[in-house]
Short mmCIF file of C-alpha atoms and ligand atoms in Angstrom, two decimals:
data_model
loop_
_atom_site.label_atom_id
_atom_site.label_comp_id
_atom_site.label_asym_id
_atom_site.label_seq_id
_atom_site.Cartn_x
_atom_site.Cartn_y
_atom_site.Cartn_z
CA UNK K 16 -4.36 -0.93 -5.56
CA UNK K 17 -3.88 -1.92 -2.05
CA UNK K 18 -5.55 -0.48 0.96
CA UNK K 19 -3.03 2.52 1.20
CA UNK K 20 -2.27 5.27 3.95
CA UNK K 21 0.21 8.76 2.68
CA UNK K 22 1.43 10.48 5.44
CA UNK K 23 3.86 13.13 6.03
CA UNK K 24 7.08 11.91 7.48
CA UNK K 25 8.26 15.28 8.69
CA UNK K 26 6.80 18.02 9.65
CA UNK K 27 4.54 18.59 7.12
CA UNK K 28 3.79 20.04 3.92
CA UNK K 29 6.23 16.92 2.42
CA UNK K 30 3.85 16.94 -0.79
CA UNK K 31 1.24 14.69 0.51
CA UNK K 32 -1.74 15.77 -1.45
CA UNK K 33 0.13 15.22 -4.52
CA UNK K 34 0.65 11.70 -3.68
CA UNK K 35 -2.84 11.15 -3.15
CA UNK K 36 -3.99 12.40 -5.40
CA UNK K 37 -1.72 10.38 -8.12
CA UNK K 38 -2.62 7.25 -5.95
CA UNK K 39 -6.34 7.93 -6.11
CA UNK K 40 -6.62 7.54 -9.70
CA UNK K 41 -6.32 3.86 -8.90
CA UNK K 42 -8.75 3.60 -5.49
CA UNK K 43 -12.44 3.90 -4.42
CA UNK K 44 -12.48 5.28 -1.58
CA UNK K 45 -10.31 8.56 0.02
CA UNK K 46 -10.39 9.05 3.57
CA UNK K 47 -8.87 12.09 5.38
CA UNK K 48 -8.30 10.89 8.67
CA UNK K 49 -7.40 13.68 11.28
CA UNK K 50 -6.50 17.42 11.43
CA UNK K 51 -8.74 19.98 9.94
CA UNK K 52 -8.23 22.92 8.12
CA UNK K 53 -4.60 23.93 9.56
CA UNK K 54 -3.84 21.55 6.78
CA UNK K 55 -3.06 22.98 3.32
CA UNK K 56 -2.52 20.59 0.65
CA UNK K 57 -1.87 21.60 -3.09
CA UNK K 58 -2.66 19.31 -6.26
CA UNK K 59 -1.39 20.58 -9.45
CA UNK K 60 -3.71 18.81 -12.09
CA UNK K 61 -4.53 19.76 -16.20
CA UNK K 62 -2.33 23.25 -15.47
CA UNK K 63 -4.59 24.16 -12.90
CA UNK K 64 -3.91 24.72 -9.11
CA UNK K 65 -6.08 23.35 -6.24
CA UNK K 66 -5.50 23.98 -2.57
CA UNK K 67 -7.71 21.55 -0.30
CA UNK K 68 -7.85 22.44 3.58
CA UNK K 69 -10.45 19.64 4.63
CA UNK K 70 -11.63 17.84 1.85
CA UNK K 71 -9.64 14.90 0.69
CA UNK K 72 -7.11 15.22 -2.35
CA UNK K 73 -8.98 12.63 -4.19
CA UNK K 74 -11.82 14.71 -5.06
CA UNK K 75 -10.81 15.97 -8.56
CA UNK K 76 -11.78 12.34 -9.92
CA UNK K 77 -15.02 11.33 -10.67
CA UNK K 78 -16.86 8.84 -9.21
CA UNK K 79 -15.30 8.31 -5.97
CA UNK K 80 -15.80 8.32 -2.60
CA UNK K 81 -13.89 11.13 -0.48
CA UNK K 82 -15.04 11.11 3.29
CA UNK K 83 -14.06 13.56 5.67
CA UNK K 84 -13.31 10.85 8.59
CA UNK K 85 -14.20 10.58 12.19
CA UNK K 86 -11.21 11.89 13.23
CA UNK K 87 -10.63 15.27 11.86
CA UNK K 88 -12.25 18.94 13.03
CA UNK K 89 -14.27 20.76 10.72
CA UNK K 90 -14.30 24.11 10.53
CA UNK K 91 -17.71 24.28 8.18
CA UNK K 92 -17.12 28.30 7.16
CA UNK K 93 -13.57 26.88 5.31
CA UNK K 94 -15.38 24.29 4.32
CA UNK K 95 -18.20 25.68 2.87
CA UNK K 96 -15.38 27.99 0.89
CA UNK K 97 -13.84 24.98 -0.07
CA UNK K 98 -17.27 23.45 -1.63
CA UNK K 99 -17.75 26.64 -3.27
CA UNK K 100 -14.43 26.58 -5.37
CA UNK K 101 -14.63 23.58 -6.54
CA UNK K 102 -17.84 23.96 -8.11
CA UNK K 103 -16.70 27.14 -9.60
CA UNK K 104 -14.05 25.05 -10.94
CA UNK K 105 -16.62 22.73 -12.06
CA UNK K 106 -15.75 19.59 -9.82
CA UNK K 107 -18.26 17.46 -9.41
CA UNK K 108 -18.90 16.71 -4.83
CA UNK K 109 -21.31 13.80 -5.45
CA UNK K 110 -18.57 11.64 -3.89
CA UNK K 111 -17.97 14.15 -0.90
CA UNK K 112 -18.91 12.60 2.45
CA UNK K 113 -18.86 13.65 5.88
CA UNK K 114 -18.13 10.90 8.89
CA UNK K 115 -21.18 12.44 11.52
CA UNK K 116 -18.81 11.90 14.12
CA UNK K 117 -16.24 14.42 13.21
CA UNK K 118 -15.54 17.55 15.42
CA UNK K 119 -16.97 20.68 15.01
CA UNK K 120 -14.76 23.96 15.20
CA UNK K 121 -16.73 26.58 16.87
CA UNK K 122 -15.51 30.58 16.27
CA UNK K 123 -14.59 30.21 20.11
CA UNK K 124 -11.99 27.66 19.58
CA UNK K 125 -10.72 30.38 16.96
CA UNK K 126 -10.80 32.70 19.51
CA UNK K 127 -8.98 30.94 21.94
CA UNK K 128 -6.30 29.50 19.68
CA UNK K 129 -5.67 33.31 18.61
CA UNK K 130 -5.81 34.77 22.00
CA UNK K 131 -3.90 31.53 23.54
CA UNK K 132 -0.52 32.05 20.88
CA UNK K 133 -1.00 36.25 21.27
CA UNK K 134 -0.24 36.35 24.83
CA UNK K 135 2.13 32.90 25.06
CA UNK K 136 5.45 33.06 26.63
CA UNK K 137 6.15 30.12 24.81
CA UNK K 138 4.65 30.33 21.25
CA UNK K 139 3.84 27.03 19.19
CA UNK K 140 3.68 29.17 16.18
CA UNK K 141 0.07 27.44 15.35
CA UNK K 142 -2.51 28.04 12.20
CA UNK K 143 -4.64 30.02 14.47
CA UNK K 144 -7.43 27.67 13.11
CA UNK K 145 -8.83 26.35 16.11
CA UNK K 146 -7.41 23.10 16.16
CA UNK K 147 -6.29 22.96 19.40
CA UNK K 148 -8.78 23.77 21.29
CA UNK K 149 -11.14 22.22 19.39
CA UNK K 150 -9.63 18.63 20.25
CA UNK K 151 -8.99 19.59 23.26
CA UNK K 152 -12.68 20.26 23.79
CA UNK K 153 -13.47 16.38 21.83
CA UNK K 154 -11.13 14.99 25.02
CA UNK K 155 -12.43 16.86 27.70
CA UNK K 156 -15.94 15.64 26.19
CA UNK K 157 -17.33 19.66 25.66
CA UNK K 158 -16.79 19.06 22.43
CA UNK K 159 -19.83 19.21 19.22
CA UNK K 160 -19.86 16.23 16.70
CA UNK K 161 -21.34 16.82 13.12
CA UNK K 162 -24.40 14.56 14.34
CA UNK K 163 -25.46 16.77 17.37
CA UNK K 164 -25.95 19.89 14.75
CA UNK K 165 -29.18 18.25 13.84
CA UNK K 166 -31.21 17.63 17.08
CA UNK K 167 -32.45 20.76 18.26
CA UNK K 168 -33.53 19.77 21.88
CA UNK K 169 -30.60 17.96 22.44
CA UNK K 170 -27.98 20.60 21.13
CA UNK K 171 -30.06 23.21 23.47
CA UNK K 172 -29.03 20.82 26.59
CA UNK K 173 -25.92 20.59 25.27
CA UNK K 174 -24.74 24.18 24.65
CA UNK K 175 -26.46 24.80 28.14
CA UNK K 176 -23.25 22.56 29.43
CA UNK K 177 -20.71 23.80 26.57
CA UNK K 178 -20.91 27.20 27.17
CA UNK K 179 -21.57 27.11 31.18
CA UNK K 180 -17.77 26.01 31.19
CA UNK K 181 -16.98 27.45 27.92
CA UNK K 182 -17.79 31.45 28.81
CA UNK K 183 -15.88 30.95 31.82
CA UNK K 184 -12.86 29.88 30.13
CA UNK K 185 -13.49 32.82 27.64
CA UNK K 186 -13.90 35.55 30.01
CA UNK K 187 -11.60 34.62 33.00
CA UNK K 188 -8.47 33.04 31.73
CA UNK K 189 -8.53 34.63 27.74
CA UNK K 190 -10.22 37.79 28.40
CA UNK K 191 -12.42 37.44 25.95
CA UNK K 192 -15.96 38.11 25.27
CA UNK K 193 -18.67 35.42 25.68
CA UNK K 194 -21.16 34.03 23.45
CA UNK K 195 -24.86 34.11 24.51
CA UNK K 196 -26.74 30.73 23.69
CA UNK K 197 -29.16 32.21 20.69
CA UNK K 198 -26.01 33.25 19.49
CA UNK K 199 -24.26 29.85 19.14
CA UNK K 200 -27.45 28.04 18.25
CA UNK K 201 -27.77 30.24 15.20
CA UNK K 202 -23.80 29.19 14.15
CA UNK K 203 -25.26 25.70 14.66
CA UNK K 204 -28.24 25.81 12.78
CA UNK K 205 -25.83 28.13 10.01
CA UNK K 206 -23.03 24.69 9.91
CA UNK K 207 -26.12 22.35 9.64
CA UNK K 208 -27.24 23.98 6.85
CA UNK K 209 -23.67 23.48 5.34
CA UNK K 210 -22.64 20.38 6.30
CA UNK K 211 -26.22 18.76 5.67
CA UNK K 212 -25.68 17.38 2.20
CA UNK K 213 -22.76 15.71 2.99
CA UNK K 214 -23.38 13.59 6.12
CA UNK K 215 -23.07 10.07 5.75
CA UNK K 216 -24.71 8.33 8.52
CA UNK K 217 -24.76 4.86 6.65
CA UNK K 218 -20.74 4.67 6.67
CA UNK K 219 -21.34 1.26 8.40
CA UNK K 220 -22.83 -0.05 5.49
CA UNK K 221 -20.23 1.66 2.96
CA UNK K 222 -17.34 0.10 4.95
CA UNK K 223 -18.50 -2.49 5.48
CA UNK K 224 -19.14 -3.47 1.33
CA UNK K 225 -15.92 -2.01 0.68
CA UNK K 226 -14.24 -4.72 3.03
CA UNK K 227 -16.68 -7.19 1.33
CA UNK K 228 -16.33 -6.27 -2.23
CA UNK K 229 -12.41 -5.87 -2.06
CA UNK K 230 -12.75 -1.96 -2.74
CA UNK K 231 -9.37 -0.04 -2.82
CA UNK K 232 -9.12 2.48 0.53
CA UNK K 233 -6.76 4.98 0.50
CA UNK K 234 -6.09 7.02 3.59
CA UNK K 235 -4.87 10.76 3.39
CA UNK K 236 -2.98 12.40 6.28
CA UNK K 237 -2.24 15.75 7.13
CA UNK K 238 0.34 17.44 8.96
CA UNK K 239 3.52 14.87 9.50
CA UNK K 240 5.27 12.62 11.95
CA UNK K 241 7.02 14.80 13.69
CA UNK K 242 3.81 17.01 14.54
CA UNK K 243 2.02 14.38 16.00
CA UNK K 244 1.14 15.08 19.26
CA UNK K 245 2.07 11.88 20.84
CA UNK K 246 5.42 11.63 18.39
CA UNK K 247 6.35 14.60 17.56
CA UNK K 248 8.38 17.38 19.22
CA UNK K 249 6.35 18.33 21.50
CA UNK K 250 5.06 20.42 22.60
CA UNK K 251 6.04 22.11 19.03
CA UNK K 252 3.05 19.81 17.65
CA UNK K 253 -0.42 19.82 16.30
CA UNK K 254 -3.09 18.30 18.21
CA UNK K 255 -3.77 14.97 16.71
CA UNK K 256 -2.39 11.38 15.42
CA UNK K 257 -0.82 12.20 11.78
CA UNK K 258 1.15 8.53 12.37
CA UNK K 259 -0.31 5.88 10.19
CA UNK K 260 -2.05 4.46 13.51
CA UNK K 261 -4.39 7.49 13.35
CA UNK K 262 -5.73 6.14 10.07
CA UNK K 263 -7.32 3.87 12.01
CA UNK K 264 -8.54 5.07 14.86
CA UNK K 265 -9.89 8.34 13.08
CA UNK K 266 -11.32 6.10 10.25
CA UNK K 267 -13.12 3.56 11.84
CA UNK K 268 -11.18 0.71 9.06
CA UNK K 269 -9.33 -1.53 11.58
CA UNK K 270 -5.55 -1.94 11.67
CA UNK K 271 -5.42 -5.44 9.14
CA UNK K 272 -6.85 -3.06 6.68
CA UNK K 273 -4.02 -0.43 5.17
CA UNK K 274 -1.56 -3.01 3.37
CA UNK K 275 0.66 0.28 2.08
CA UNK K 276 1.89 2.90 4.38
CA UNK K 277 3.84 5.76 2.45
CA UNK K 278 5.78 8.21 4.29
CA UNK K 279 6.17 11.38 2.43
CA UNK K 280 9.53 13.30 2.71
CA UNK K 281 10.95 15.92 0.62
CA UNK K 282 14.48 16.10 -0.62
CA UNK K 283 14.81 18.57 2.54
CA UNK K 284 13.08 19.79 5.21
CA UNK K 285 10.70 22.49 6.03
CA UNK K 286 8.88 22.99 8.83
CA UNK K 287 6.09 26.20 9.58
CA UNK K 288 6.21 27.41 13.19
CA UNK K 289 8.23 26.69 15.91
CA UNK K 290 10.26 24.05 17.34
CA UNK K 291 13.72 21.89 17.32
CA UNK K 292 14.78 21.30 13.84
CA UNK K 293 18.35 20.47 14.26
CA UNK K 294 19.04 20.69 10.27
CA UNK K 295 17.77 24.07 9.72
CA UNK K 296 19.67 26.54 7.38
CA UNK K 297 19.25 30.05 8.52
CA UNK K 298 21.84 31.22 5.93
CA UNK K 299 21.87 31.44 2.19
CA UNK K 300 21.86 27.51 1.26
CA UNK K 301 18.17 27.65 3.28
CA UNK K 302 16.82 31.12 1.21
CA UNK K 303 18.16 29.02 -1.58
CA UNK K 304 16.10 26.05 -1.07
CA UNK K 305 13.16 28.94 0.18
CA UNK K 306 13.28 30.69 -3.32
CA UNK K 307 13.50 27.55 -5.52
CA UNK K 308 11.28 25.34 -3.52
CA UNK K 309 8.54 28.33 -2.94
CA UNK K 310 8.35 27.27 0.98
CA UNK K 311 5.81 29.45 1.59
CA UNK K 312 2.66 28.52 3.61
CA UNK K 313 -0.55 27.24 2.02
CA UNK K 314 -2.73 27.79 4.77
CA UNK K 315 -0.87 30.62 6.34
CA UNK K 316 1.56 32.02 3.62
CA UNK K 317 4.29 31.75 6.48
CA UNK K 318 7.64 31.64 4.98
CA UNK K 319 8.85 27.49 5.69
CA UNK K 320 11.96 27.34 7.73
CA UNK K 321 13.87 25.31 5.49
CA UNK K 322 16.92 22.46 5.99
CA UNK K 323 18.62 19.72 4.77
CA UNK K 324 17.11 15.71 4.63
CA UNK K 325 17.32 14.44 8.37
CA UNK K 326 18.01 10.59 8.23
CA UNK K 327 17.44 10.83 11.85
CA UNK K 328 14.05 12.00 11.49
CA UNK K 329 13.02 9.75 8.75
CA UNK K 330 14.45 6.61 10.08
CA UNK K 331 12.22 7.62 13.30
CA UNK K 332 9.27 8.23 10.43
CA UNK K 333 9.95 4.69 9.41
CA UNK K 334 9.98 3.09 12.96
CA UNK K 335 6.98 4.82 14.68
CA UNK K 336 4.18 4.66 11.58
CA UNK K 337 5.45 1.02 9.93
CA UNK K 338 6.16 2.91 6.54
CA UNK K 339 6.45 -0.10 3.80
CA UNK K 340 7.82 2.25 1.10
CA UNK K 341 8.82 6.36 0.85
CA UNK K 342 7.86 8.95 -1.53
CA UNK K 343 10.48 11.68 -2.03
CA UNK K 344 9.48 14.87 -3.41
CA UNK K 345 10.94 17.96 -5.04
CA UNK K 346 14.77 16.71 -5.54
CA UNK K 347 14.34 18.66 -8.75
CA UNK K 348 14.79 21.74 -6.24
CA UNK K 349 18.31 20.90 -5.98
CA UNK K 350 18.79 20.37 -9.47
CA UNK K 351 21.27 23.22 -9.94
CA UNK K 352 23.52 22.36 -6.24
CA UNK K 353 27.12 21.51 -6.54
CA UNK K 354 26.57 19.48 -3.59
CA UNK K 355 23.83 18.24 -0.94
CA UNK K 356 24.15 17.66 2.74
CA UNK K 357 22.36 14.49 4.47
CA UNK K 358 22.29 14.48 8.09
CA UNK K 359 23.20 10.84 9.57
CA UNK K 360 23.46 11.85 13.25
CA UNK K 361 23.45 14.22 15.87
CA UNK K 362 26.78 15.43 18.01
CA UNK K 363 25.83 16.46 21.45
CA UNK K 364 27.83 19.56 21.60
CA UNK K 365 28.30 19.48 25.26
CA UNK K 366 30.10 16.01 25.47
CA UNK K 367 30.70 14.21 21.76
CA UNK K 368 28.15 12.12 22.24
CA UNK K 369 26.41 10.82 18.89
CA UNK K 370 22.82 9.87 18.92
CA UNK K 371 21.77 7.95 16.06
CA UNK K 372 18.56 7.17 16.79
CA UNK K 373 16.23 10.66 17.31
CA UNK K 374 16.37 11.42 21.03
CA UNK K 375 12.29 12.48 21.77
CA UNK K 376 13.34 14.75 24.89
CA UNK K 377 13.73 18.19 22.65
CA UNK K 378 14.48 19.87 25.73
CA UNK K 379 18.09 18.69 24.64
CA UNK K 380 18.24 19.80 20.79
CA UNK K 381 19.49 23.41 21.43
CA UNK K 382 22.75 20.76 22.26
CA UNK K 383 22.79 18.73 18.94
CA UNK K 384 24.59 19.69 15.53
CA UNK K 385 23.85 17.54 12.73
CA UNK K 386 26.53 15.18 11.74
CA UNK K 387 26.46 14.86 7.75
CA UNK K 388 27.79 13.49 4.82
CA UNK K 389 28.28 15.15 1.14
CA UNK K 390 26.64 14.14 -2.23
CA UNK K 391 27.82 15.77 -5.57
CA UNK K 392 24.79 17.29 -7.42
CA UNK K 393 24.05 16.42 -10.37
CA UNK K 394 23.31 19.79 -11.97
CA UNK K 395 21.10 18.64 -15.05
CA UNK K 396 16.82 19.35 -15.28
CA UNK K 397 15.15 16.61 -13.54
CA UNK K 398 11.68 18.11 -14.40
CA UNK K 399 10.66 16.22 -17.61
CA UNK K 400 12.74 12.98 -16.22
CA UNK K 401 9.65 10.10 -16.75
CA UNK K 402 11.65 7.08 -15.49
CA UNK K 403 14.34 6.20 -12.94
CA UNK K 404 16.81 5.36 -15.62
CA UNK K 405 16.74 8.76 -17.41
CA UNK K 406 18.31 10.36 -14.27
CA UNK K 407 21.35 11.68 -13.48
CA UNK K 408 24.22 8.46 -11.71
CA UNK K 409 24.37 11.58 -9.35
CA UNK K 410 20.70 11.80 -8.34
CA UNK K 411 20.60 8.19 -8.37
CA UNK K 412 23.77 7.76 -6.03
CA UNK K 413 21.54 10.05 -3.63
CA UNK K 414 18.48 8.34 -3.80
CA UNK K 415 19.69 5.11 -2.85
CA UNK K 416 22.06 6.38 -0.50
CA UNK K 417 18.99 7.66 1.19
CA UNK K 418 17.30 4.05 0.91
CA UNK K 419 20.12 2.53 2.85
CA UNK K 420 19.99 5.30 5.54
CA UNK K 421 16.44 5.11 6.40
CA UNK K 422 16.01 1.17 5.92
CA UNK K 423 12.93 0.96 3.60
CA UNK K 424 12.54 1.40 -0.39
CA UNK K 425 11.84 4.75 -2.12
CA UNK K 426 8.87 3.94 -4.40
CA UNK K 427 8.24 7.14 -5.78
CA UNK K 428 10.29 10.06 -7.25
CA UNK K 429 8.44 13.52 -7.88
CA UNK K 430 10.45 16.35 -9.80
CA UNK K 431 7.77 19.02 -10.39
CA UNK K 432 4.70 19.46 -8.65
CA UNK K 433 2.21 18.50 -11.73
CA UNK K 434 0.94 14.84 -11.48
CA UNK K 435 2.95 14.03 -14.68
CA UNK K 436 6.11 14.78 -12.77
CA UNK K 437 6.43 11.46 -11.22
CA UNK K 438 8.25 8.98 -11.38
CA UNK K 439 7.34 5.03 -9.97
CA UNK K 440 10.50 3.06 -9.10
CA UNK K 441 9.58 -0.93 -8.44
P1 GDP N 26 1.21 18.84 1.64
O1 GDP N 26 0.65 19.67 2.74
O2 GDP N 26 2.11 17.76 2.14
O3 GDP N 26 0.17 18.29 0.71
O4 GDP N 26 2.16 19.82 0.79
P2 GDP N 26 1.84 21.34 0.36
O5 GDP N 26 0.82 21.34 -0.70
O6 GDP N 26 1.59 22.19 1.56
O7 GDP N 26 3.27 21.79 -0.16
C1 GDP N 26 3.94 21.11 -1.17
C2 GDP N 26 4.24 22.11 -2.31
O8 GDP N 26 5.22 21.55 -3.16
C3 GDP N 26 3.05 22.39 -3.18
O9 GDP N 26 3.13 23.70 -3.65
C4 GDP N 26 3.22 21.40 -4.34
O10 GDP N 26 2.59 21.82 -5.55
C5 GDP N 26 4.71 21.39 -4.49
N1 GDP N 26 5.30 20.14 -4.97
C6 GDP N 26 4.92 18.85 -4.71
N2 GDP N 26 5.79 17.98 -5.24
C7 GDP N 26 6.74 18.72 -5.86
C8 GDP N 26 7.94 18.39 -6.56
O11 GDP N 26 8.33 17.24 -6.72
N3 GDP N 26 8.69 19.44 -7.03
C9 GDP N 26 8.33 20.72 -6.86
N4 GDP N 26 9.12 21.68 -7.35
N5 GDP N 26 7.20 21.07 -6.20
C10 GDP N 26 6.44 20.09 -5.69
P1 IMO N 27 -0.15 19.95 6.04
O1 IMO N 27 -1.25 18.91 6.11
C1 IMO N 27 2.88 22.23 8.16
C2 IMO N 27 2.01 23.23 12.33
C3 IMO N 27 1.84 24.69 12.67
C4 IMO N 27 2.39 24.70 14.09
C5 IMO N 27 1.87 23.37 14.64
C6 IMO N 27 0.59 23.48 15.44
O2 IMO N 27 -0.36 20.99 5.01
O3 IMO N 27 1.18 19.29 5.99
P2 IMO N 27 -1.95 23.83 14.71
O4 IMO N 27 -2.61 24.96 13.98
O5 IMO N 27 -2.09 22.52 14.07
O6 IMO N 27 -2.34 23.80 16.17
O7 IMO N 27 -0.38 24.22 14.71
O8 IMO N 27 1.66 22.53 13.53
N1 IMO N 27 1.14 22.73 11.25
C7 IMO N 27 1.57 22.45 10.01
N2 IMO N 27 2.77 22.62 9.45
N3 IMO N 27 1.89 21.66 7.47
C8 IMO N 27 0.68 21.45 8.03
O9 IMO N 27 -0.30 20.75 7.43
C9 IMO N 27 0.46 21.90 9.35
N4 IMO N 27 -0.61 21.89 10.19
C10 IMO N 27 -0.17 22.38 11.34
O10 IMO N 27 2.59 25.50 11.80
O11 IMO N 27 3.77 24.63 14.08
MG1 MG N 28 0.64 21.66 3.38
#
């Protein structure tokens, strides 16, 4: 397979994991390249269920390499959680591999992420995982990488800096308590022990023999598009680069690597927390899609706002990450609709006007209706279909309708969440 990146191409939750994992089978090396464990990603494999928050969806294979990039926080407690159900499940973590330059989550980013949404006027609706502030610690340079864990004297000058600033910010703008020094070298010296086993510090090396010996990369993302913090609707965002450029800079492969970049989109939309979402249902047609889809958190068990397939959205998907092909998940959820809405504009409700192309200022969506256009369903099972001519004229009709709206090929079709449920369309 060719270098590949999967990323979400709306506002998460699209299905990703389940597309990397299928796409793993065929590559070497999986590397999750930003977000931590605010991500919840669910692989459905031999009947049984797996939920991954940090480590990378390729892991149920053996013999490959799944590295926890440069890019991402780690929150070592979920982690360590994490490594312990797997091996209960029996899954072998000789491949797991930790990039030393990754972000540590302290408890006081938890802390602050909690305290910061409790008391917001203006709530993001966030995971409460510390992701946040734990970036925003890695850019104001307070932050901890995975390496500094393991040098005592230098992680005592460090903390001596961290927490002169960071006790302030705890006590005088979040009202919160402290942390004495002893305390947080402890933590440290507890998510050394953790992470330990895992650190790679010759990824140099690895990458660089991968490159040489023509090894097949596949990059995971979390989150989606639209919650990237540069692209997305912000301030409604997460705090990192889900886009496929973040699989490079939170990597360390170079932009000529990835040769594949699939967006992930589902059938519909969800989206967890707050923010514009101009093709939201809030009536039955969205409980519908709630019920059928189960659009229920996997980190948080938040019930997923739900809508119809935004053409708007994806086309902007398409544009801002280069996406060479889409995967479209769970249409089978609509296998029993007499008919499905696709929106193919926005109306500015004040004056007419159409926007075609997603307007980024979403101090103006409150304004904008969806504009859409009607498919028939095709009211048949989808769930056992194996190739793209068993289905439906209808579904098909939809699918490609969809291809011409958002101007690049669909190249995969899932209709159940099990890895069997797929279908490959050249
Ligand atoms: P991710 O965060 O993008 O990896 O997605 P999540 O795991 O949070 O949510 C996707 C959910 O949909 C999971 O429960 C999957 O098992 C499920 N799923 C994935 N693909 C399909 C599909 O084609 N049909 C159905 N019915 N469920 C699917
Ligand atoms: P996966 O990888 C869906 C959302 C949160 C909130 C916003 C900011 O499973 O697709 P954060 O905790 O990141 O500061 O929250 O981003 N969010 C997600 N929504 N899927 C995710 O991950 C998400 N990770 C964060 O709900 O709106
Ligand atoms: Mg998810």
């Amino acid at each position: 397979m060719e270098n590949t990146v999967v990323i979400g191409a709306q506002w998460g939750d699209e299905g990703k994991a389940k597309i990397t994992d299928l796409l793993a089978r065929q590559a070497d090396i999986i590397i999750r390249y930003q977000g931590g464990c605010n991500a919840g990603h669910t692989v459905v494999a031999d009947n049984k269920t797996f939920k991954f928050h940090l480590i990378p969806s390729g892991i149920l294979y053996k013999d490959k390499i799944c590295m926890i990039g440069a890019g991402t926080v780690i929150y070592p407690e979920v982690l360590k959680e994490e490594i312990e159900n797997l091996k209960a499940e029996n899954v072998s973590l000789d491949g797991l591999k930790i990039s030393p330059l990754a972000s540590v989550t302290m408890p006081y980013h938890i802390d602050i992420d909690g305290r910061s949404e409790s008391c917001a006027a203006n709530k993001i609706g966030t995971t409460k995982r510390g992701i946040g502030p734990t970036y925003t610690d890695k850019i104001s340079r307070h932050g901890l990488k995975v390496e500094d864990l393991f040098d005592e004297e230098f992680l005592s000058r460090k903390l001596d800096d961290i927490l002169t600033v960071k006790n302030k910010e705890l006590v005088h703008i979040y009202g919160l308590e402290p942390y004495t020094k002893e305390k947080v070298f402890e933590i440290c010296k507890k998510y050394a022990q953790i992470l330990k086993p895992y650190v790679c510090y010759d990824w140099q090396m690895l990458f660089h023999n991968a490159l040489k010996n023509n090894k097949s990369i596949l990059f995971e993302g979390a989150q989606g598009v639209m919650l990237d913090i540069d692209w997305g609707t912000y301030p409604y965002v997460t705090s990192s680069n889900p886009v496929a450029g973040g699989a490079c800079t939170g990597s360390g492969f170079g932009p000529s690597v990835p040769k594949n970049i699939i967006g992930v989109s589902k059938a519909y939309i969800t989206r967890v927390g707050e923010g514009p979402f101009v093709t939201e249902l809030t009536d039955e047609t969205g409980d519908k899609i709630r019920n059928i889809g189960h659009e229920f958190g996997t980190t948080t068990g938040r019930p997923r706002r739900t809508g119809w397939f935004d053409a708007v959205v994806a086309k902007y998907s398409v544009l801002v990450s280069g996406l060479t092909s889409m995967a479209i998940t769970k249409i089978d959820v609509f296998d029993t609709f007499d008919e499905i809405k696709v929106c193919v504009a926005y109306k500015d409700k004040r004056d007419g006007s159409v926007y075609s192309w997603y307007p980024t200022n979403v101090n103006i969506h409150k304004y904008l209706e969806p504009v859409y256009e009607i498919h028939k369903g095709w009211k048949q099972d989808l769930t056992g279909m194996k190739s793209y001519d068993e289905l439906p004229e209808n579904a098909k009709k939809y699918l490609e309708r969809l291809e011409e709206l958002i101007g690049v090929k669909i190249s995969i079709i899932s209709v159940g969440p099990d890895r069997e449920q797929t279908i490959f369309k050249s």
